[in-house]
Every structure is written in structure tokens, then in C-alpha cells.
mmCIF file with all atom_site columns, C-alpha atoms in Angstrom:
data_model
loop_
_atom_site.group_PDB
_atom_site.id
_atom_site.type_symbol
_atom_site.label_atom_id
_atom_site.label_alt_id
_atom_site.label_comp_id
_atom_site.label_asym_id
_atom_site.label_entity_id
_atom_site.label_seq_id
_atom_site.pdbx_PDB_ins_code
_atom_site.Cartn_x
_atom_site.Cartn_y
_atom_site.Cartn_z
_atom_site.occupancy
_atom_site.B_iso_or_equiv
_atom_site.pdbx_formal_charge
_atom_site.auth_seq_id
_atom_site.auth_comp_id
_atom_site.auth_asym_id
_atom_site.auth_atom_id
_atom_site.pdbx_PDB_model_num
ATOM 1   C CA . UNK A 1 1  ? 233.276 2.706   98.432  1.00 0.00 ? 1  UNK A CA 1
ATOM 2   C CA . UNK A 1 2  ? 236.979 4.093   98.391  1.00 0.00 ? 2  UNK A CA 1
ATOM 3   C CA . UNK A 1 3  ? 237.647 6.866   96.384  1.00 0.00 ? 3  UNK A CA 1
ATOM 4   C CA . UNK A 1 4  ? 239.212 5.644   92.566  1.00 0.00 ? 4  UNK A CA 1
ATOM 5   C CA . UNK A 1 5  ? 241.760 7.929   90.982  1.00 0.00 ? 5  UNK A CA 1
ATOM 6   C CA . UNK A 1 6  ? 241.629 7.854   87.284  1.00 0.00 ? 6  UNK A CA 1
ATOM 7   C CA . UNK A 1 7  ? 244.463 9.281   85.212  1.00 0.00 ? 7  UNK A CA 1
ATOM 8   C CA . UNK A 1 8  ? 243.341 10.211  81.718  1.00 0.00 ? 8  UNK A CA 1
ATOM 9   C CA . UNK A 1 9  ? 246.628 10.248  79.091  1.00 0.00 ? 9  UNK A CA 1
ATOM 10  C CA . UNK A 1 10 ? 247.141 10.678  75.758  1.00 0.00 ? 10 UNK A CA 1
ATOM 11  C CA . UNK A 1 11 ? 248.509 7.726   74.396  1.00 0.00 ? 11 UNK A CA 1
ATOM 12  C CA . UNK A 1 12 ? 249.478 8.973   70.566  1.00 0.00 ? 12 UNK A CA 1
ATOM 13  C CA . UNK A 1 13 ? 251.924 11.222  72.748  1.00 0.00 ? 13 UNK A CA 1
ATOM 14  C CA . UNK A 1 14 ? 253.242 8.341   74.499  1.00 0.00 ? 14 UNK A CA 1
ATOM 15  C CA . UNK A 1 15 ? 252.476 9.596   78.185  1.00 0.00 ? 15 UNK A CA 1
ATOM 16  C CA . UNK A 1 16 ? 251.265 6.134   79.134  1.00 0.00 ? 16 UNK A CA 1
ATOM 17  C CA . UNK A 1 17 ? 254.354 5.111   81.023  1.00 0.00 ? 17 UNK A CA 1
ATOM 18  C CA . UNK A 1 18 ? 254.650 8.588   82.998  1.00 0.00 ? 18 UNK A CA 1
ATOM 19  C CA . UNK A 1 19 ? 250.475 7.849   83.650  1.00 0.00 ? 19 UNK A CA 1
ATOM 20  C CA . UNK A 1 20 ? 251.720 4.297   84.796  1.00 0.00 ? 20 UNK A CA 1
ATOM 21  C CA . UNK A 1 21 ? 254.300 5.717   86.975  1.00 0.00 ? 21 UNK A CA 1
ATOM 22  C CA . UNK A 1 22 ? 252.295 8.272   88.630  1.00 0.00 ? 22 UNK A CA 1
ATOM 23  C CA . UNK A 1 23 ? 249.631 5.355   89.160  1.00 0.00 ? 23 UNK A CA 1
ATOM 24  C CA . UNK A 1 24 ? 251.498 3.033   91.022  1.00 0.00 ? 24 UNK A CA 1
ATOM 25  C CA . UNK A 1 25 ? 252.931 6.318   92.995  1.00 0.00 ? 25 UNK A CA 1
ATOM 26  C CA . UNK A 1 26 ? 249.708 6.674   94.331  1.00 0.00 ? 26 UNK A CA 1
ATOM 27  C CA . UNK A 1 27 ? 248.905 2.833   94.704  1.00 0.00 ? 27 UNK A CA 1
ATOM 28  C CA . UNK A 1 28 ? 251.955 3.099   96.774  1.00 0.00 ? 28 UNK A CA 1
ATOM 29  C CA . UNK A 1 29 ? 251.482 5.775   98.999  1.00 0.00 ? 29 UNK A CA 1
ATOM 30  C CA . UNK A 1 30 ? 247.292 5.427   99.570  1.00 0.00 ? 30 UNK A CA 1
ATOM 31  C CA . UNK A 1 31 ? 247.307 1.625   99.442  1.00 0.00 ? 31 UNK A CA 1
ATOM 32  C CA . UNK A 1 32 ? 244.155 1.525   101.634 1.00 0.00 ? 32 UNK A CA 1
ATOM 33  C CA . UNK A 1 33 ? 243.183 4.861   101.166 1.00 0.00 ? 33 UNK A CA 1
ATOM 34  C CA . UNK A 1 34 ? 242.052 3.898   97.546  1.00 0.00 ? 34 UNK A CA 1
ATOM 35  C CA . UNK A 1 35 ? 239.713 1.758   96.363  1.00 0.00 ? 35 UNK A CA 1
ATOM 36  C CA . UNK A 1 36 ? 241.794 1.430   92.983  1.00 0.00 ? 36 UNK A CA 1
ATOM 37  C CA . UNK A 1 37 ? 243.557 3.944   90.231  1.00 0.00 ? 37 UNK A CA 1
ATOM 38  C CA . UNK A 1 38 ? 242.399 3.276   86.513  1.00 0.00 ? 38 UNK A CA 1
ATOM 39  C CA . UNK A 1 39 ? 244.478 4.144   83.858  1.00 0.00 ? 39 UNK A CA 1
ATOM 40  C CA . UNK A 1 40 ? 242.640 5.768   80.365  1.00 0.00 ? 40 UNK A CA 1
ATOM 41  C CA . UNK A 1 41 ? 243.647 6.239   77.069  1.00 0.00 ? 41 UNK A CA 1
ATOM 42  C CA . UNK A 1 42 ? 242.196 9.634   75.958  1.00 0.00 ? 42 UNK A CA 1
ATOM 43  C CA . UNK A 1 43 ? 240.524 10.476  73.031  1.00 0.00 ? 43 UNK A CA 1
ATOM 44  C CA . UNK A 1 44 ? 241.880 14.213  72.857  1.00 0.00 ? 44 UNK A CA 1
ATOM 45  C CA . UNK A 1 45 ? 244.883 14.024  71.739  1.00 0.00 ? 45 UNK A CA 1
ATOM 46  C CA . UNK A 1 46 ? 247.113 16.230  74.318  1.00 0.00 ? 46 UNK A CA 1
ATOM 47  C CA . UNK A 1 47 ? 245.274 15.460  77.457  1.00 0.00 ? 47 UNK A CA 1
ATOM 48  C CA . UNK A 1 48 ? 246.327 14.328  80.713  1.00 0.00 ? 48 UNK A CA 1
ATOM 49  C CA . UNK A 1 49 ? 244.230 14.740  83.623  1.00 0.00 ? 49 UNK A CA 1
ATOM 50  C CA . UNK A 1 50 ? 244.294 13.042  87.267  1.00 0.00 ? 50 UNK A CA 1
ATOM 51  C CA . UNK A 1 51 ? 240.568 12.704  88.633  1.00 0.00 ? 51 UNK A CA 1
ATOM 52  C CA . UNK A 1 52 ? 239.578 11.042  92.226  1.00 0.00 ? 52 UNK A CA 1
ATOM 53  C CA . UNK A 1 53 ? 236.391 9.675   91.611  1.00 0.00 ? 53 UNK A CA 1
ATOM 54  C CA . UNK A 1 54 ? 234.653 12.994  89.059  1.00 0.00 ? 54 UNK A CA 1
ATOM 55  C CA . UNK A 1 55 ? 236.244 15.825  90.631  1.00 0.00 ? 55 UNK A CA 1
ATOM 56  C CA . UNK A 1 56 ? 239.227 16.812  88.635  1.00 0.00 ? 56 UNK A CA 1
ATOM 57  C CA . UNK A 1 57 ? 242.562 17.040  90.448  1.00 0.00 ? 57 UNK A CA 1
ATOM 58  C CA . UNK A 1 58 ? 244.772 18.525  87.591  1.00 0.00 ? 58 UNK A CA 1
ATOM 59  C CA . UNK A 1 59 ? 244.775 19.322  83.834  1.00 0.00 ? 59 UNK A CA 1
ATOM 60  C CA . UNK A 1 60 ? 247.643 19.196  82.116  1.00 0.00 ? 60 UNK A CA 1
ATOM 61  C CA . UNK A 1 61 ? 246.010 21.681  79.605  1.00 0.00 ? 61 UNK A CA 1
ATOM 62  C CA . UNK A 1 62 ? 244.584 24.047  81.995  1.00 0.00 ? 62 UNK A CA 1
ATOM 63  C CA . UNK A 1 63 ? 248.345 24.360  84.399  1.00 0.00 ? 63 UNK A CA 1
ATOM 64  C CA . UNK A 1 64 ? 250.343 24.100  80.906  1.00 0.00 ? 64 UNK A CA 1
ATOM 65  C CA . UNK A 1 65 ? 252.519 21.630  82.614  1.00 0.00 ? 65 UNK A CA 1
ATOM 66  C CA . UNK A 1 66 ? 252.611 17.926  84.118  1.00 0.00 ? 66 UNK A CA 1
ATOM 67  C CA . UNK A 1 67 ? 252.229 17.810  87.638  1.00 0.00 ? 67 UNK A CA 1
ATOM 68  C CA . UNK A 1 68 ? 254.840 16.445  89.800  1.00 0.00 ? 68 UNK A CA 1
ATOM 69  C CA . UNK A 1 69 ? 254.810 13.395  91.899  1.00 0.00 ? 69 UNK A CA 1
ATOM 70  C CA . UNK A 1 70 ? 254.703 15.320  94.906  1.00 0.00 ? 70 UNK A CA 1
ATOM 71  C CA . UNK A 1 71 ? 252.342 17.776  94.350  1.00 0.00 ? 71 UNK A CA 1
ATOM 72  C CA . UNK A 1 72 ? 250.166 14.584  93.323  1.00 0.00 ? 72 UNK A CA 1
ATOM 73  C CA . UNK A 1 73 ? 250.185 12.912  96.215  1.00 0.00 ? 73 UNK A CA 1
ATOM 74  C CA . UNK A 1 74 ? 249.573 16.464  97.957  1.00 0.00 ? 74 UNK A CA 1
ATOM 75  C CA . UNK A 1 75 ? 246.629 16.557  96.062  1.00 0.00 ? 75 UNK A CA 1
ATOM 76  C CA . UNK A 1 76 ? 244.924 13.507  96.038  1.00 0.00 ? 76 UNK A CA 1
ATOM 77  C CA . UNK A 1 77 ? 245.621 13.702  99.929  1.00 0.00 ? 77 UNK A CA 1
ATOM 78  C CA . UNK A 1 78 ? 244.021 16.888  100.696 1.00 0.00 ? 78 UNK A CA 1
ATOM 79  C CA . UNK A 1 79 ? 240.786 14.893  98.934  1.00 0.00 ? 79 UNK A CA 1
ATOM 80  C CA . UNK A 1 80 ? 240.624 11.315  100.218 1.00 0.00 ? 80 UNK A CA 1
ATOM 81  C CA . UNK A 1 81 ? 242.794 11.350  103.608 1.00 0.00 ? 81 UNK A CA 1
ATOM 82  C CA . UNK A 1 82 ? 243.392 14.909  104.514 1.00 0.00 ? 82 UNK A CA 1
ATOM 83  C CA . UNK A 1 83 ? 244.709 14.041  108.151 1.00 0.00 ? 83 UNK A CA 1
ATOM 84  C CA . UNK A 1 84 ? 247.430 11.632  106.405 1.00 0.00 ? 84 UNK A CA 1
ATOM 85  C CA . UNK A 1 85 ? 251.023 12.689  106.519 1.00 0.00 ? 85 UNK A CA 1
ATOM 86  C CA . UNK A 1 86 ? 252.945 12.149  103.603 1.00 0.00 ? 86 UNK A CA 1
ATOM 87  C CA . UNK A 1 87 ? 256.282 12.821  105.455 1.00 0.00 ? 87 UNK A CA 1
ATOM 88  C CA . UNK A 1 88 ? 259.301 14.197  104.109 1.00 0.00 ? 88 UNK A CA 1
ATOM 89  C CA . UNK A 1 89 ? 257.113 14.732  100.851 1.00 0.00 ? 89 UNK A CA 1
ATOM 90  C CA . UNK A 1 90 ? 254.880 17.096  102.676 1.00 0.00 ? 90 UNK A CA 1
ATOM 91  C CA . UNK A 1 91 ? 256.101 20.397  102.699 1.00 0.00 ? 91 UNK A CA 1
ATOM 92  C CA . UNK A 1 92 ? 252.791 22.590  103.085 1.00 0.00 ? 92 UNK A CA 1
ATOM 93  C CA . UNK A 1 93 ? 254.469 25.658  102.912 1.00 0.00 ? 93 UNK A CA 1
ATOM 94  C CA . UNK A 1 94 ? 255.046 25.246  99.033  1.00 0.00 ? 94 UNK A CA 1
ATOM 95  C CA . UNK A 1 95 ? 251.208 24.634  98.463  1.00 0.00 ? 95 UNK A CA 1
ATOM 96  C CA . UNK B 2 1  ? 231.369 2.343   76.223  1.00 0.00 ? 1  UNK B CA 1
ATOM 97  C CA . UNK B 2 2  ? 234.455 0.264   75.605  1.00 0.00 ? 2  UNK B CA 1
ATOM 98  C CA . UNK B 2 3  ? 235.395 -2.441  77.946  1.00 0.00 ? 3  UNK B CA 1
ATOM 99  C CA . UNK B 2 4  ? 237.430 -1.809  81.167  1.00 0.00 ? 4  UNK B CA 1
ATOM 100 C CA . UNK B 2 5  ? 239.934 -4.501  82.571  1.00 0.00 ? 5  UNK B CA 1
ATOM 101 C CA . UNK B 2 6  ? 240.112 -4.428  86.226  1.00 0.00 ? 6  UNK B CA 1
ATOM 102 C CA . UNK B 2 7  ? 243.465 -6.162  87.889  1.00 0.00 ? 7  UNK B CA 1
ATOM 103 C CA . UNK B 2 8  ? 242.944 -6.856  91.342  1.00 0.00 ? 8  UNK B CA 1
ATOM 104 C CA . UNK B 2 9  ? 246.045 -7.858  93.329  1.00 0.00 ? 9  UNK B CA 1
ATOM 105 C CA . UNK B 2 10 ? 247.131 -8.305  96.718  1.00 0.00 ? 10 UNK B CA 1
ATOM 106 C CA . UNK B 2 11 ? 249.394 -5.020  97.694  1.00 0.00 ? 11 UNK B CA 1
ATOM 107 C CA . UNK B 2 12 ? 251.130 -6.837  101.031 1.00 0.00 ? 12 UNK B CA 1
ATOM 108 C CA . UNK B 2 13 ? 251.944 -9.703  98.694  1.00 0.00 ? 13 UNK B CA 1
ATOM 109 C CA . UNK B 2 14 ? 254.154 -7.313  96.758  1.00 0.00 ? 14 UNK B CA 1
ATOM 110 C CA . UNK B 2 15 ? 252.110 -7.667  93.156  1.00 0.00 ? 15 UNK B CA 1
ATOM 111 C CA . UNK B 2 16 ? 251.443 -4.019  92.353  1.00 0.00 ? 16 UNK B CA 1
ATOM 112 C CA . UNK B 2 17 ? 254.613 -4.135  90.285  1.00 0.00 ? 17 UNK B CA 1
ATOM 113 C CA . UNK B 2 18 ? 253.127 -6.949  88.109  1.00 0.00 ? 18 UNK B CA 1
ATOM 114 C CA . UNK B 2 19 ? 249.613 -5.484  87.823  1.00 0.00 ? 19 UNK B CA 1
ATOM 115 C CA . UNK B 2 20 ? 251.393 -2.152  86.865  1.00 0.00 ? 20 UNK B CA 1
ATOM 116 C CA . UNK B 2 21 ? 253.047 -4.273  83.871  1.00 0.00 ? 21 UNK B CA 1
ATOM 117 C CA . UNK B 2 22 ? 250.413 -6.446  82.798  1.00 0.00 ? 22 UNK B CA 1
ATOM 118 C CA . UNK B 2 23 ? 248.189 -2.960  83.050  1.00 0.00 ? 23 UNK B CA 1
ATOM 119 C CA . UNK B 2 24 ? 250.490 -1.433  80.455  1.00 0.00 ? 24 UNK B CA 1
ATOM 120 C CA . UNK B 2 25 ? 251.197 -4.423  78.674  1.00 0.00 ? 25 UNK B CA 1
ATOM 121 C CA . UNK B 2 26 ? 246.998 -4.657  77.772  1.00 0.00 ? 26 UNK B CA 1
ATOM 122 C CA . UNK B 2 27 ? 247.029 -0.477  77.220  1.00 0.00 ? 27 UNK B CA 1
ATOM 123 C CA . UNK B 2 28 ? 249.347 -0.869  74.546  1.00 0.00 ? 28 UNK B CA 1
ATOM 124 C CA . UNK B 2 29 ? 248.450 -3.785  72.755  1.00 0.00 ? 29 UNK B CA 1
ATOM 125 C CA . UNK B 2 30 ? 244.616 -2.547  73.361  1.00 0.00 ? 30 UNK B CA 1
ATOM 126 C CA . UNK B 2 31 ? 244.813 1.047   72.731  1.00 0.00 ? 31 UNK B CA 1
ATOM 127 C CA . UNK B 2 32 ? 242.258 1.392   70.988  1.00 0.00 ? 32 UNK B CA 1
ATOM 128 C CA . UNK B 2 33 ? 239.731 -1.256  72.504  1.00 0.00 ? 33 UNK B CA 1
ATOM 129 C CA . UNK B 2 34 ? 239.826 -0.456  75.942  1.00 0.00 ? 34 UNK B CA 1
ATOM 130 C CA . UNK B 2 35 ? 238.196 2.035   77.939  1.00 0.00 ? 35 UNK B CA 1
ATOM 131 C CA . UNK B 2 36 ? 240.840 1.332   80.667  1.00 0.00 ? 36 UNK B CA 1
ATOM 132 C CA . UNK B 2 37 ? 242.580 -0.802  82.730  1.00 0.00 ? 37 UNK B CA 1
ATOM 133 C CA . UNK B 2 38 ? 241.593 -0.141  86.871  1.00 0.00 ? 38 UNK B CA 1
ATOM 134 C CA . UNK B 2 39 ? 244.429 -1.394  89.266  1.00 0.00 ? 39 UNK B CA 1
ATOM 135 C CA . UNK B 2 40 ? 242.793 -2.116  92.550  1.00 0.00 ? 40 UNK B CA 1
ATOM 136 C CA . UNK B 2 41 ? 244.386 -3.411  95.643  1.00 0.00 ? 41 UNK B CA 1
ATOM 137 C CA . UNK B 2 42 ? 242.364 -6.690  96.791  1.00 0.00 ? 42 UNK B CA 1
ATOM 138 C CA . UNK B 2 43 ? 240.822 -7.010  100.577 1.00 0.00 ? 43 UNK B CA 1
ATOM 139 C CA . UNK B 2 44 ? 241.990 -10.312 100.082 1.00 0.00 ? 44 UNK B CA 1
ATOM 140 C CA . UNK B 2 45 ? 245.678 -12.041 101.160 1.00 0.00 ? 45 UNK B CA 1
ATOM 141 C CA . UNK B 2 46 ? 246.675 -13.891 97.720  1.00 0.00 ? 46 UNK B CA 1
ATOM 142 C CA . UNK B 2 47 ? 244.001 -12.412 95.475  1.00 0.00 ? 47 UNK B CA 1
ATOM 143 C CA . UNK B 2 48 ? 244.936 -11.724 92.146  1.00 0.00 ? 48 UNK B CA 1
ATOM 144 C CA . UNK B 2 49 ? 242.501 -11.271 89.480  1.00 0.00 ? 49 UNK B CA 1
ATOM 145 C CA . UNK B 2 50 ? 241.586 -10.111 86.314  1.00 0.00 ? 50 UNK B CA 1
ATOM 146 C CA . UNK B 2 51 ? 238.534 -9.174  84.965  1.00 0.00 ? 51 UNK B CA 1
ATOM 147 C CA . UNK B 2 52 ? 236.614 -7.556  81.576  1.00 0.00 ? 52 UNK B CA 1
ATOM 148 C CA . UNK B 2 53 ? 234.274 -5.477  82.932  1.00 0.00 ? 53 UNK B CA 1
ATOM 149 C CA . UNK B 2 54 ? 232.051 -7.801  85.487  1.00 0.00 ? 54 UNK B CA 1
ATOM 150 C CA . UNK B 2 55 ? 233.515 -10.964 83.559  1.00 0.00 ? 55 UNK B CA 1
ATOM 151 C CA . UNK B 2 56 ? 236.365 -12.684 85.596  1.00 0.00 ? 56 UNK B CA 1
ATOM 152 C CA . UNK B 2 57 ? 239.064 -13.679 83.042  1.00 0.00 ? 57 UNK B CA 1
ATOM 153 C CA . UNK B 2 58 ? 241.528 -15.113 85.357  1.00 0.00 ? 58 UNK B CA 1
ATOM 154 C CA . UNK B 2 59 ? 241.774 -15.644 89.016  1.00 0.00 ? 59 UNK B CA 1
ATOM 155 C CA . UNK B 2 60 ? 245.232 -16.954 90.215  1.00 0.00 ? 60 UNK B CA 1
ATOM 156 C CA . UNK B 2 61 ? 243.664 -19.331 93.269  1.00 0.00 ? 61 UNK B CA 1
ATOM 157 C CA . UNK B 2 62 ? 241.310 -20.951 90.785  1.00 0.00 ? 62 UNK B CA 1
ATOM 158 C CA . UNK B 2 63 ? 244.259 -21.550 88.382  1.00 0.00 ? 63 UNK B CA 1
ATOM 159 C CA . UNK B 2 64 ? 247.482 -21.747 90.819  1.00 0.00 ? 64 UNK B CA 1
ATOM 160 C CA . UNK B 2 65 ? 249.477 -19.900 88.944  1.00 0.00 ? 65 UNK B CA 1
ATOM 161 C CA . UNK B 2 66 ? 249.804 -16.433 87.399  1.00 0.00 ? 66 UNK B CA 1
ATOM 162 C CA . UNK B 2 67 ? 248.700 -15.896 84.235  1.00 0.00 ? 67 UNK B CA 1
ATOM 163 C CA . UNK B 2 68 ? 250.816 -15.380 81.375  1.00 0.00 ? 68 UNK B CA 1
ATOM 164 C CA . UNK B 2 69 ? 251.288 -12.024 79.373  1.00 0.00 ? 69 UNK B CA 1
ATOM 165 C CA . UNK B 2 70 ? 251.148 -13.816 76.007  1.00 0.00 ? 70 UNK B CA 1
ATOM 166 C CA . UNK B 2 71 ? 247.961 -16.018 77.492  1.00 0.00 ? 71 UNK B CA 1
ATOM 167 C CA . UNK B 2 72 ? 246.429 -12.443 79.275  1.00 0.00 ? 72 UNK B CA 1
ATOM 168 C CA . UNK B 2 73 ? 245.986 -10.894 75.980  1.00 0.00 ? 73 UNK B CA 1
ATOM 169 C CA . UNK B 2 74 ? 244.751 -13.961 74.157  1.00 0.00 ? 74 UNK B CA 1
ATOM 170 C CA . UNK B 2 75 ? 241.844 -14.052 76.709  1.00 0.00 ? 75 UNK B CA 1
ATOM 171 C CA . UNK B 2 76 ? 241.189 -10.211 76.516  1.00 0.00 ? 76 UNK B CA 1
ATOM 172 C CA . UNK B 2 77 ? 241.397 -10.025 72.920  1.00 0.00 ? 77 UNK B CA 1
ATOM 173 C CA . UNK B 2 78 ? 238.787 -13.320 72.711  1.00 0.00 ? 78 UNK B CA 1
ATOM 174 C CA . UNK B 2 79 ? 236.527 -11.322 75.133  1.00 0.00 ? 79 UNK B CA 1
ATOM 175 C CA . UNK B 2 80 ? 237.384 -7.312  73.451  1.00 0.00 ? 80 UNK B CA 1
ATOM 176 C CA . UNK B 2 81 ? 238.033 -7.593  70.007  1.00 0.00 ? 81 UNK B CA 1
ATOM 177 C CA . UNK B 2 82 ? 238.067 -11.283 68.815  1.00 0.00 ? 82 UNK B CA 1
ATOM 178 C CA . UNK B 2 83 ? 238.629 -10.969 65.138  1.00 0.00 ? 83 UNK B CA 1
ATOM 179 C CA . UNK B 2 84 ? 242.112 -9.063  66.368  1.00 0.00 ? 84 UNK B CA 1
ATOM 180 C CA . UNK B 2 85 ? 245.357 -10.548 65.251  1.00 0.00 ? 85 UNK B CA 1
ATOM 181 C CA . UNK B 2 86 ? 248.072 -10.346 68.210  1.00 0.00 ? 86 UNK B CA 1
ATOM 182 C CA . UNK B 2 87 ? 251.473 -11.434 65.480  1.00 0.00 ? 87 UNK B CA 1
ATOM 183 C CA . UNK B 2 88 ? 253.696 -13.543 66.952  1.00 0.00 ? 88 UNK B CA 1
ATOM 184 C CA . UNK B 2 89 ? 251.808 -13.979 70.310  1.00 0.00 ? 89 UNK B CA 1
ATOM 185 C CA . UNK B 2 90 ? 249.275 -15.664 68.763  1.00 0.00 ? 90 UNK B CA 1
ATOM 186 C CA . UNK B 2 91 ? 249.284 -19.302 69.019  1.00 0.00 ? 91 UNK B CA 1
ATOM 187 C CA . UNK B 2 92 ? 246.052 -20.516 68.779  1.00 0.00 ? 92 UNK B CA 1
ATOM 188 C CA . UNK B 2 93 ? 247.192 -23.972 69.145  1.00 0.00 ? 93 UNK B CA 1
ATOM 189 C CA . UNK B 2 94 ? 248.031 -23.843 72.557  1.00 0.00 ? 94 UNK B CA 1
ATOM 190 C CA . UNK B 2 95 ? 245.217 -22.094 73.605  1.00 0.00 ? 95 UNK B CA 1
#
């Protein structure tokens, strides 16, 4: 089984598009890396989290800030393909 | 647990971009009634298909066509939340 991403949002705050966004991002870039990336209203109102498979990636309430696409893809990278380039996207140096 | 639509599409045929739509489309007329919506990219040349759960709502080879937004929701809504009214989509006459 592929990994699944799953990016929690809070939908009241209207963060579904930016959850869409980062979704197909990632559908993009780890097309067969990824065995899908589900998209989840959350009941807490203020949350937005990016998990591959139960581990959490990033919480939006724990950094006090969304994270950016790059650092994303940096992310979900290091977990399910760590050997993949991301080219000019992967700057290791600002990890 | 509250229902989860899966869209599976074919990623070399290009349809993330409608998954991605339809995915948001069903998020916000089904806030509150879903659990999520999963895109996953099909093994399959030409798949695209949509499912509740386990329950296969639509498969495009079967039908040969895609379906419909305003038809999409009329089938989720019949399988999520039946007594739900979706305003001026809902024509139950051409159901």
C-alpha cells in the first residue's frame, strides 16, 4: 500500500481551497509515489494539519503558520521517497 | 464515522484537475456529511471512478461518459444524506 496524505482543514475558515491546492501539489509532484491524498473537513475549528498515512507532517497550530508549498513537498519527500529529487524546489540547505 | 468519497482518476490522462473540482465541489455542498473526499491516482489507463466508501457510484467506462456535477451530488446525497435538499440542482425528474 502507498503511503496516503491526508490534509485536515478547517472549513468554517474557508481553508478548503488552499487544502485543495496543496493536494493536487502533491498529486502532482508524487503521482506514483502516493497511493492517494484525502481531503478532511475538521471538526476544530482552526486546524490544518498535513498527515502521510498517521504520522503528522505539520500543524498549523503547533508552527503558528501555514506551511509553504515547498517545504510540503520537502516534507512529505523526506517520508515516502527520500532519494527523490524535487529539483529546483529542493534547496536542502534551508531545511 | 461519516462517509468518505474516493475519486479515482487516471493522472497520465490529465483528470487530476477534474477530480480536484468535483472533490471540492462535494466538500462544499457536503460539509457537514462527509468524512472526506480521497483523490487517488488509478493503476488503470482511462479509469475514473467514484465511490462512497466501498460503494461504486459512478465509473466512467461502465457509463461512457463523465459524470455530471449536478448528477455527482444527486447520487452522493441519495447514498449520504437522502432527505437533503440540493436547491436548484435538484431535479428529481430527470434523475
Amino acid at each position: 500500500m502507498k503511503p496516503v496524505v491526508t490534509i485536515t482543514y478547517c472549513p468554517k475558515c474557508g481553508w478548503l481551497l488552499r487544502a485543495a491546492y496543496m493536494a493536487q501539489e502533491l498529486l502532482t509532484t508524487f503521482e506514483e509515489d502516493l497511493g492517494g491524498v484525502t481531503l478532511k473537513p475538521a471538526e476544530i475549528a482552526g486546524s490544518y494539519q498535513v498527515f502521510v498515512d498517521d504520522f503528522m507532517l505539520f500543524d498549523r497550530k503547533r508552527e503558528g503558520r501555514f506551511p509553504d508549498i515547498k517545504e510540503l513537498k520537502q516534507l512529505v519527500r523526506d517520508r515516502v521517497n527520500p532519494g527523490k529529487s524535487l529539483g529546483h524546489s529542493d534547496r536542502k540547505t534551508e531545511g
